[in-house]
JSON list of C-alpha atoms in Angstrom, two decimals:
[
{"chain": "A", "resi": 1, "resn": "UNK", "atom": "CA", "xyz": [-2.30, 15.99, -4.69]},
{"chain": "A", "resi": 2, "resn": "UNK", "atom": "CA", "xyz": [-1.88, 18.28, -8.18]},
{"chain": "A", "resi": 3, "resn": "UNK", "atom": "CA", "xyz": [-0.74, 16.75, -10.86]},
{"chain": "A", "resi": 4, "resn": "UNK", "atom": "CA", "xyz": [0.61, 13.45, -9.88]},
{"chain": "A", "resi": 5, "resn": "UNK", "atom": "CA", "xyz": [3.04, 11.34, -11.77]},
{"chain": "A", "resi": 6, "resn": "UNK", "atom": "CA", "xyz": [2.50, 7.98, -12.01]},
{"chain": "A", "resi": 7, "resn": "UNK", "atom": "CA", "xyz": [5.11, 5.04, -12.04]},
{"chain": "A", "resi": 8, "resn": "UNK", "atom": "CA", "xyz": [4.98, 0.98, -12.13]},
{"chain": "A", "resi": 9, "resn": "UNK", "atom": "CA", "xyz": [7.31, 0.33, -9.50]},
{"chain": "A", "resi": 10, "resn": "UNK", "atom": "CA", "xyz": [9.99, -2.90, -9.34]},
{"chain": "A", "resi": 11, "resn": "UNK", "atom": "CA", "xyz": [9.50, -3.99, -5.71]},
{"chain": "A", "resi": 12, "resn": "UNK", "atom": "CA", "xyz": [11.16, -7.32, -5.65]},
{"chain": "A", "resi": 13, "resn": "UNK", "atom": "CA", "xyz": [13.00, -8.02, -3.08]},
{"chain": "A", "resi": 14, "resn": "UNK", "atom": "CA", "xyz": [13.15, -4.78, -1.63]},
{"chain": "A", "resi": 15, "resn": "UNK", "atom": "CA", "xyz": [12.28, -3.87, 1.86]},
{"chain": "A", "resi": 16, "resn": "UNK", "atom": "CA", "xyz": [8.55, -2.76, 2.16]},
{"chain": "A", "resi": 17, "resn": "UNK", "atom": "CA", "xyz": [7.16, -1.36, 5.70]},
{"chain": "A", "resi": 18, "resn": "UNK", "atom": "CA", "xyz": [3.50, -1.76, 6.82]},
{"chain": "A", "resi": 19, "resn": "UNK", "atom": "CA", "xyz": [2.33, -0.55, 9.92]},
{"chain": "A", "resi": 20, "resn": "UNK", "atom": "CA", "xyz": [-0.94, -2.03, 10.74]},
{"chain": "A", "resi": 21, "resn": "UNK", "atom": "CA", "xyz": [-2.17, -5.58, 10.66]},
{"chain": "A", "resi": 22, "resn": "UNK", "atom": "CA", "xyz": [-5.71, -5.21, 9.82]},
{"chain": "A", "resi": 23, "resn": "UNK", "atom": "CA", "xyz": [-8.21, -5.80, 6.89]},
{"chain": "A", "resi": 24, "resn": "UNK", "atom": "CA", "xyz": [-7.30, -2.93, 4.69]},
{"chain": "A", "resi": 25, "resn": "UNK", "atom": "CA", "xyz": [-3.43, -3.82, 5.69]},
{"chain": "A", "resi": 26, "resn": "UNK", "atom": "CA", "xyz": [-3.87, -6.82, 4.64]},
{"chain": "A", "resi": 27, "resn": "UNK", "atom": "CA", "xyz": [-4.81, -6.00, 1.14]},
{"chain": "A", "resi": 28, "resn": "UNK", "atom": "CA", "xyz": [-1.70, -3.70, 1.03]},
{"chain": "A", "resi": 29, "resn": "UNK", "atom": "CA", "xyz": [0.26, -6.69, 1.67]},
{"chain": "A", "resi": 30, "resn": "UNK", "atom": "CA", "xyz": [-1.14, -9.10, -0.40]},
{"chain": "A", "resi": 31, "resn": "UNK", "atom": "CA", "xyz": [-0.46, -6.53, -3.85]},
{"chain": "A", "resi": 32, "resn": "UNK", "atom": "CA", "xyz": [3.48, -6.61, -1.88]},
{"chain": "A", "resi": 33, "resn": "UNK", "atom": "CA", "xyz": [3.65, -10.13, -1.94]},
{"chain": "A", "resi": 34, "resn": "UNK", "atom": "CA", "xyz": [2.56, -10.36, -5.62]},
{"chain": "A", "resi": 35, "resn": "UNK", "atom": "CA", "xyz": [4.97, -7.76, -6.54]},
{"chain": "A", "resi": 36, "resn": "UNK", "atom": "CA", "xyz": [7.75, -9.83, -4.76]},
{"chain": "A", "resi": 37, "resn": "UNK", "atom": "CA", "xyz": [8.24, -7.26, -2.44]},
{"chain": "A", "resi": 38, "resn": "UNK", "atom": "CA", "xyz": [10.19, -8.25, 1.47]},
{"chain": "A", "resi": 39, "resn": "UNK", "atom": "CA", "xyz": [7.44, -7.06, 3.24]},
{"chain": "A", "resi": 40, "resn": "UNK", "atom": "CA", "xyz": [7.58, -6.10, 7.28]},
{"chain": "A", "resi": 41, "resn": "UNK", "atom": "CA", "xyz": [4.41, -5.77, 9.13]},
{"chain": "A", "resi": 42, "resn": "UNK", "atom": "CA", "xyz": [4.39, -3.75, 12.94]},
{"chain": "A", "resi": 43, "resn": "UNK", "atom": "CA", "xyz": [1.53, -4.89, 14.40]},
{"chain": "A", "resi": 44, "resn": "UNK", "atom": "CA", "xyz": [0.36, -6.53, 18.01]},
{"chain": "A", "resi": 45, "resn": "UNK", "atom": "CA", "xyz": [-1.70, -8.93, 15.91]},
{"chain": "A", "resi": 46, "resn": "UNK", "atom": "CA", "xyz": [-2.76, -9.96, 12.57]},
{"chain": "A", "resi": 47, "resn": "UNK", "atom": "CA", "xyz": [-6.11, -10.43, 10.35]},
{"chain": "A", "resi": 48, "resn": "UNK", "atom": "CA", "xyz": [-6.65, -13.98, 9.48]},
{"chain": "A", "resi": 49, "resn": "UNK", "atom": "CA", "xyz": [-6.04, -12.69, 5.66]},
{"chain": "A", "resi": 50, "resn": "UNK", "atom": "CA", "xyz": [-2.48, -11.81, 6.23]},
{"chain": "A", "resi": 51, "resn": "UNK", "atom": "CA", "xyz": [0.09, -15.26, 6.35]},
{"chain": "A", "resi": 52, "resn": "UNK", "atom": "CA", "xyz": [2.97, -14.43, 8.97]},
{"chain": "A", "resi": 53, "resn": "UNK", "atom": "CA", "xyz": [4.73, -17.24, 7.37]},
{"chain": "A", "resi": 54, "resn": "UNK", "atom": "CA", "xyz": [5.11, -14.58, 4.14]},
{"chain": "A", "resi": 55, "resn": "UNK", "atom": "CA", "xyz": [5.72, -11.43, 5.43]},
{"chain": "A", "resi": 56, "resn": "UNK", "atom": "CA", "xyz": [8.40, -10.13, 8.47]},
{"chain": "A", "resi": 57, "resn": "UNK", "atom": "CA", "xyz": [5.94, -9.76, 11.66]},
{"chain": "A", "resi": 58, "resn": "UNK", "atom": "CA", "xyz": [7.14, -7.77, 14.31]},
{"chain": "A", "resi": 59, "resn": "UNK", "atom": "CA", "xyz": [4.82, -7.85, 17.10]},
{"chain": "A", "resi": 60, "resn": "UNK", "atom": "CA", "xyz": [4.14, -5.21, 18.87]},
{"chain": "A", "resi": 61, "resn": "UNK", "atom": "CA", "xyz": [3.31, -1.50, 18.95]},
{"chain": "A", "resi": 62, "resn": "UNK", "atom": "CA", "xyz": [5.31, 1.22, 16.40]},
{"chain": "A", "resi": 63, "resn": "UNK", "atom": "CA", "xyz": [7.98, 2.81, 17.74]},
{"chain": "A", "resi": 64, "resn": "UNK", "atom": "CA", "xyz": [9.59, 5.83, 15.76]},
{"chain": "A", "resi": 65, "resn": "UNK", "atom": "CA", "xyz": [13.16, 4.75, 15.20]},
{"chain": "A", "resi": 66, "resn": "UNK", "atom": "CA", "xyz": [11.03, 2.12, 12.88]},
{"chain": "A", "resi": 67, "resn": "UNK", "atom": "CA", "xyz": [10.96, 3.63, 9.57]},
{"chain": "A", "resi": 68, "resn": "UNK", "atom": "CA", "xyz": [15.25, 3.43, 9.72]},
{"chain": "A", "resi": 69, "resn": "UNK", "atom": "CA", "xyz": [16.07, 1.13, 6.09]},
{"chain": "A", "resi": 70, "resn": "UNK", "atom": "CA", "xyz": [12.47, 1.14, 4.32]},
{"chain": "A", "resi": 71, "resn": "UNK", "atom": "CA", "xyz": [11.75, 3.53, 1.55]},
{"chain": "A", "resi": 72, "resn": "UNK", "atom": "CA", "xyz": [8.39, 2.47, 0.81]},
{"chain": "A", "resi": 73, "resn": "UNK", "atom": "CA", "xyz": [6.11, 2.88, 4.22]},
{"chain": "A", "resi": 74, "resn": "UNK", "atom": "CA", "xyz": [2.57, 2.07, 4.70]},
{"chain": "A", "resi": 75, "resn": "UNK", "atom": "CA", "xyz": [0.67, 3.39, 7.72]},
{"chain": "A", "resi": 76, "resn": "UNK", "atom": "CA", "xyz": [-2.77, 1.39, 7.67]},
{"chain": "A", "resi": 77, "resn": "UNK", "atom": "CA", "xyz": [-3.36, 0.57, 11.50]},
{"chain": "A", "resi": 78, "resn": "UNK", "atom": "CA", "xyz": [-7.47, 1.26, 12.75]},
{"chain": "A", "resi": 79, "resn": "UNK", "atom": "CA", "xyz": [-5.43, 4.63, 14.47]},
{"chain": "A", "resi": 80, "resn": "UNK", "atom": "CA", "xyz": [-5.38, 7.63, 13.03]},
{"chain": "A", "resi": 81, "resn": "UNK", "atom": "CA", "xyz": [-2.89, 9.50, 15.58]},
{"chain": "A", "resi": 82, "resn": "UNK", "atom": "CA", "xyz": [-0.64, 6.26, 15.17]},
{"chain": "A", "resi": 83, "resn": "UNK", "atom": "CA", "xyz": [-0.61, 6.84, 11.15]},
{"chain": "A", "resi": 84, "resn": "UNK", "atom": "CA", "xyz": [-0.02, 10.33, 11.58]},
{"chain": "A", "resi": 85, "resn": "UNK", "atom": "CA", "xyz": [3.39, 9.73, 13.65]},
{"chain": "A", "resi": 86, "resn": "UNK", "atom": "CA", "xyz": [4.18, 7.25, 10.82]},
{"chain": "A", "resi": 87, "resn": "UNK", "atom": "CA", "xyz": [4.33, 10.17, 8.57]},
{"chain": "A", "resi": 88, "resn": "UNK", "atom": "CA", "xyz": [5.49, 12.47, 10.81]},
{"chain": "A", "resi": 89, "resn": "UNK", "atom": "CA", "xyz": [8.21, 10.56, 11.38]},
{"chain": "A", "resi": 90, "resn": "UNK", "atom": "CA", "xyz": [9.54, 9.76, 7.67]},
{"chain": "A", "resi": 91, "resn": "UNK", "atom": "CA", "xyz": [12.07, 11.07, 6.23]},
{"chain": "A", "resi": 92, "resn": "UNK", "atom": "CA", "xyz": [12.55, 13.63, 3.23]},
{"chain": "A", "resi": 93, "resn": "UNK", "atom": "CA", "xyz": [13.57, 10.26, 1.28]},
{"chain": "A", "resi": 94, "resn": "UNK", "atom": "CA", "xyz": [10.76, 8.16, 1.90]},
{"chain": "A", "resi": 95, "resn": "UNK", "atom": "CA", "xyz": [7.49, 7.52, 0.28]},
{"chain": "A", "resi": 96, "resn": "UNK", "atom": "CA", "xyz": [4.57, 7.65, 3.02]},
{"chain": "A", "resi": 97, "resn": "UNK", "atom": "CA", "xyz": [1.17, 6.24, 2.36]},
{"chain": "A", "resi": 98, "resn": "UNK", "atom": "CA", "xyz": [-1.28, 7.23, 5.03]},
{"chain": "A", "resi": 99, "resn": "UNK", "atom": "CA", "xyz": [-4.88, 5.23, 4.21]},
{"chain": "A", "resi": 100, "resn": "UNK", "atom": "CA", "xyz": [-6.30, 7.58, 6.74]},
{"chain": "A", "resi": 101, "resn": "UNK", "atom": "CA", "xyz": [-5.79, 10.79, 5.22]},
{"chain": "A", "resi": 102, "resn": "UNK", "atom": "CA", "xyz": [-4.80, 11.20, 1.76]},
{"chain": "A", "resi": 103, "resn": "UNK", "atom": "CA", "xyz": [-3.07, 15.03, 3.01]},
{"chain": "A", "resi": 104, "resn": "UNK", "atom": "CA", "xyz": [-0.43, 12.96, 5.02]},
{"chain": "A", "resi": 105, "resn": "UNK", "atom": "CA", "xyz": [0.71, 10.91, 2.14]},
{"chain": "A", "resi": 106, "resn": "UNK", "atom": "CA", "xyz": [3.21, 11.41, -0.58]},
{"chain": "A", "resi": 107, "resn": "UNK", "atom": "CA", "xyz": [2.00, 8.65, -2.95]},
{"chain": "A", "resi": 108, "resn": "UNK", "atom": "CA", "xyz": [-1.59, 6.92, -4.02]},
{"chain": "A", "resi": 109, "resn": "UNK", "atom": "CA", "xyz": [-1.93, 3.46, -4.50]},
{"chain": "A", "resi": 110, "resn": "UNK", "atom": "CA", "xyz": [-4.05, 2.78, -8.17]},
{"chain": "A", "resi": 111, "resn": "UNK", "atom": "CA", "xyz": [-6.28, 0.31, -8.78]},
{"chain": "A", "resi": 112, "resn": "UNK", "atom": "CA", "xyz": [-4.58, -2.02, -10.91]},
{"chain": "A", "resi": 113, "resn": "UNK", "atom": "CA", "xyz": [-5.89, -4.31, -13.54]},
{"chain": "A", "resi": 114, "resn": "UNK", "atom": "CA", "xyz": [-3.45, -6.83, -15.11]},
{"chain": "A", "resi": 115, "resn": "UNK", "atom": "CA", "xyz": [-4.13, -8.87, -18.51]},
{"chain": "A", "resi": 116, "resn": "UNK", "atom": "CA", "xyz": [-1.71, -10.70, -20.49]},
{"chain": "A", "resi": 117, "resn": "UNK", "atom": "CA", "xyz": [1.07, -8.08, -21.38]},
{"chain": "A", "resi": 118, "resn": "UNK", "atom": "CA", "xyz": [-1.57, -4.91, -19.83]},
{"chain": "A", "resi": 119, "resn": "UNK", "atom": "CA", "xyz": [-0.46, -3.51, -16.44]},
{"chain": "A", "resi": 120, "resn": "UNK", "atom": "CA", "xyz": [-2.94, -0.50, -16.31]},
{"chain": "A", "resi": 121, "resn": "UNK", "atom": "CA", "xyz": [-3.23, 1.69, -13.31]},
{"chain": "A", "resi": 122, "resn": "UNK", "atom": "CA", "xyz": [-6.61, 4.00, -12.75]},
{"chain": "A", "resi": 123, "resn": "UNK", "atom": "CA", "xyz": [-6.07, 6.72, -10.02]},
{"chain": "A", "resi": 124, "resn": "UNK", "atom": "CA", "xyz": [-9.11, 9.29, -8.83]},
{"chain": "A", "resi": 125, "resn": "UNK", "atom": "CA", "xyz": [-6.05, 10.74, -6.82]},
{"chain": "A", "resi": 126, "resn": "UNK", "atom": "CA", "xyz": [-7.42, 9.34, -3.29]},
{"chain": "A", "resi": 127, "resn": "UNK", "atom": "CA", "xyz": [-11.22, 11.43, -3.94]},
{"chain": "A", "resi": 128, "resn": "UNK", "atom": "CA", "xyz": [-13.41, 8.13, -4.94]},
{"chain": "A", "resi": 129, "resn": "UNK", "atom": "CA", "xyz": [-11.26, 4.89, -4.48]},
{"chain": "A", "resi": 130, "resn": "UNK", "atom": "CA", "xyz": [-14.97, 3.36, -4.69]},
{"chain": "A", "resi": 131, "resn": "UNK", "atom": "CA", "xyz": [-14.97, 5.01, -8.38]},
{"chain": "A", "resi": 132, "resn": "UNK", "atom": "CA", "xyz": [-11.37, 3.59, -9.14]},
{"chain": "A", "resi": 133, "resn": "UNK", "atom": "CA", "xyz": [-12.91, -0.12, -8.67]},
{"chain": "A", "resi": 134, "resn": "UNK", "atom": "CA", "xyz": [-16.07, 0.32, -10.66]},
{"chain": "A", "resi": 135, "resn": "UNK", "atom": "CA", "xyz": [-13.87, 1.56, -13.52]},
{"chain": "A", "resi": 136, "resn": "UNK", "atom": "CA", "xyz": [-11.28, -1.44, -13.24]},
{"chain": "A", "resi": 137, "resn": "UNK", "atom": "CA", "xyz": [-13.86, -3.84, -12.68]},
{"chain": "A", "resi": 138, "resn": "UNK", "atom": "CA", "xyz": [-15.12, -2.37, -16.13]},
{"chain": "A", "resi": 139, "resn": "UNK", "atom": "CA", "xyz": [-11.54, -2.27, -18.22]},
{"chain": "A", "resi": 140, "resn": "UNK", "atom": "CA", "xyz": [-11.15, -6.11, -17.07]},
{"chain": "A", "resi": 141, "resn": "UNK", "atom": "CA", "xyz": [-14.50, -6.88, -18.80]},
{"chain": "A", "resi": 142, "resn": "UNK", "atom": "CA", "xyz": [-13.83, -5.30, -21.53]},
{"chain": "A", "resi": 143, "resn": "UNK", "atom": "CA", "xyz": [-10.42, -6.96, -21.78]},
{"chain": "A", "resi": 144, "resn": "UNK", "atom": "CA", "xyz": [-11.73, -10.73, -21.09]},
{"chain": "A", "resi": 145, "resn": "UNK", "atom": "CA", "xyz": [-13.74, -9.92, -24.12]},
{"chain": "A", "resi": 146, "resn": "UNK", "atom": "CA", "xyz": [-11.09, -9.47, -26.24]},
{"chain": "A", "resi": 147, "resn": "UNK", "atom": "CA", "xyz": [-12.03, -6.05, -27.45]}
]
């Protein structure tokens, strides 16, 4: 992606789309639920980490039609040819995250670090998301110290 432009986005109460149920899903929907986000998961089952109680769980396979009323859409199952028809399948007017392959999507996540008033995002563009963490876990030392 060439020069990106990042945003903070207002997600509450808006309609949020996973598709996937797994561990790296389940992180995707836990940032969701923090941002107050309605969040629907599409999945036959469900990590232990993700509460169906606090998200929408359909059970059962994707289908295409879907996507229909979500404009923020997450494909994070374990298959790549399933998150590929999740983004082959979205429309002009929806943003498309594909955690398999960064070419597929239309939008990054950031790692996010949050202090007091601070909301700051740090973005390698989806090259080192490894990189990303090191350098929040550094910014949110350096803010607990009150520098």
């Amino acid at each position: 992606m060439k020069n990106p432009y990042p945003v903070v986005l207002n997600l509450a109460n808006r309609p949020v789309l996973v598709v996937g149920g797994g561990r790296i899903a389940a992180r995707k929907i836990q940032a969701l639920l923090e941002a107050n986000a309605k969040v629907t998961v599409i999945s036959p089952s469900l990590s232990r980490k993700i509460d169906p109680k606090k998200v929408h769980w359909i059970s059962r396979e994707y289908l295409s039609n879907d996507l229909t009323g979500y404009s923020l859409i997450f494909a994070a199952t374990g298959d790549l040819l399933v998150n590929r028809q999740v983004t082959e399948d979205a429309q002009d007017n929806q943003w498309v995250n594909d955690i398999s392959n960064k070419y597929d999507s239309n939008f990054f996540n950031v790692a996010v670090v949050r202090h007091e008033d601070y909301v700051i995002g740090i973005s390698t563009t989806g090259k080192s998301p490894s990189a990303a963490k090191k350098l929040k876990e550094r910014i949110q030392a350096w803010l607990v110290k009150g520098n």
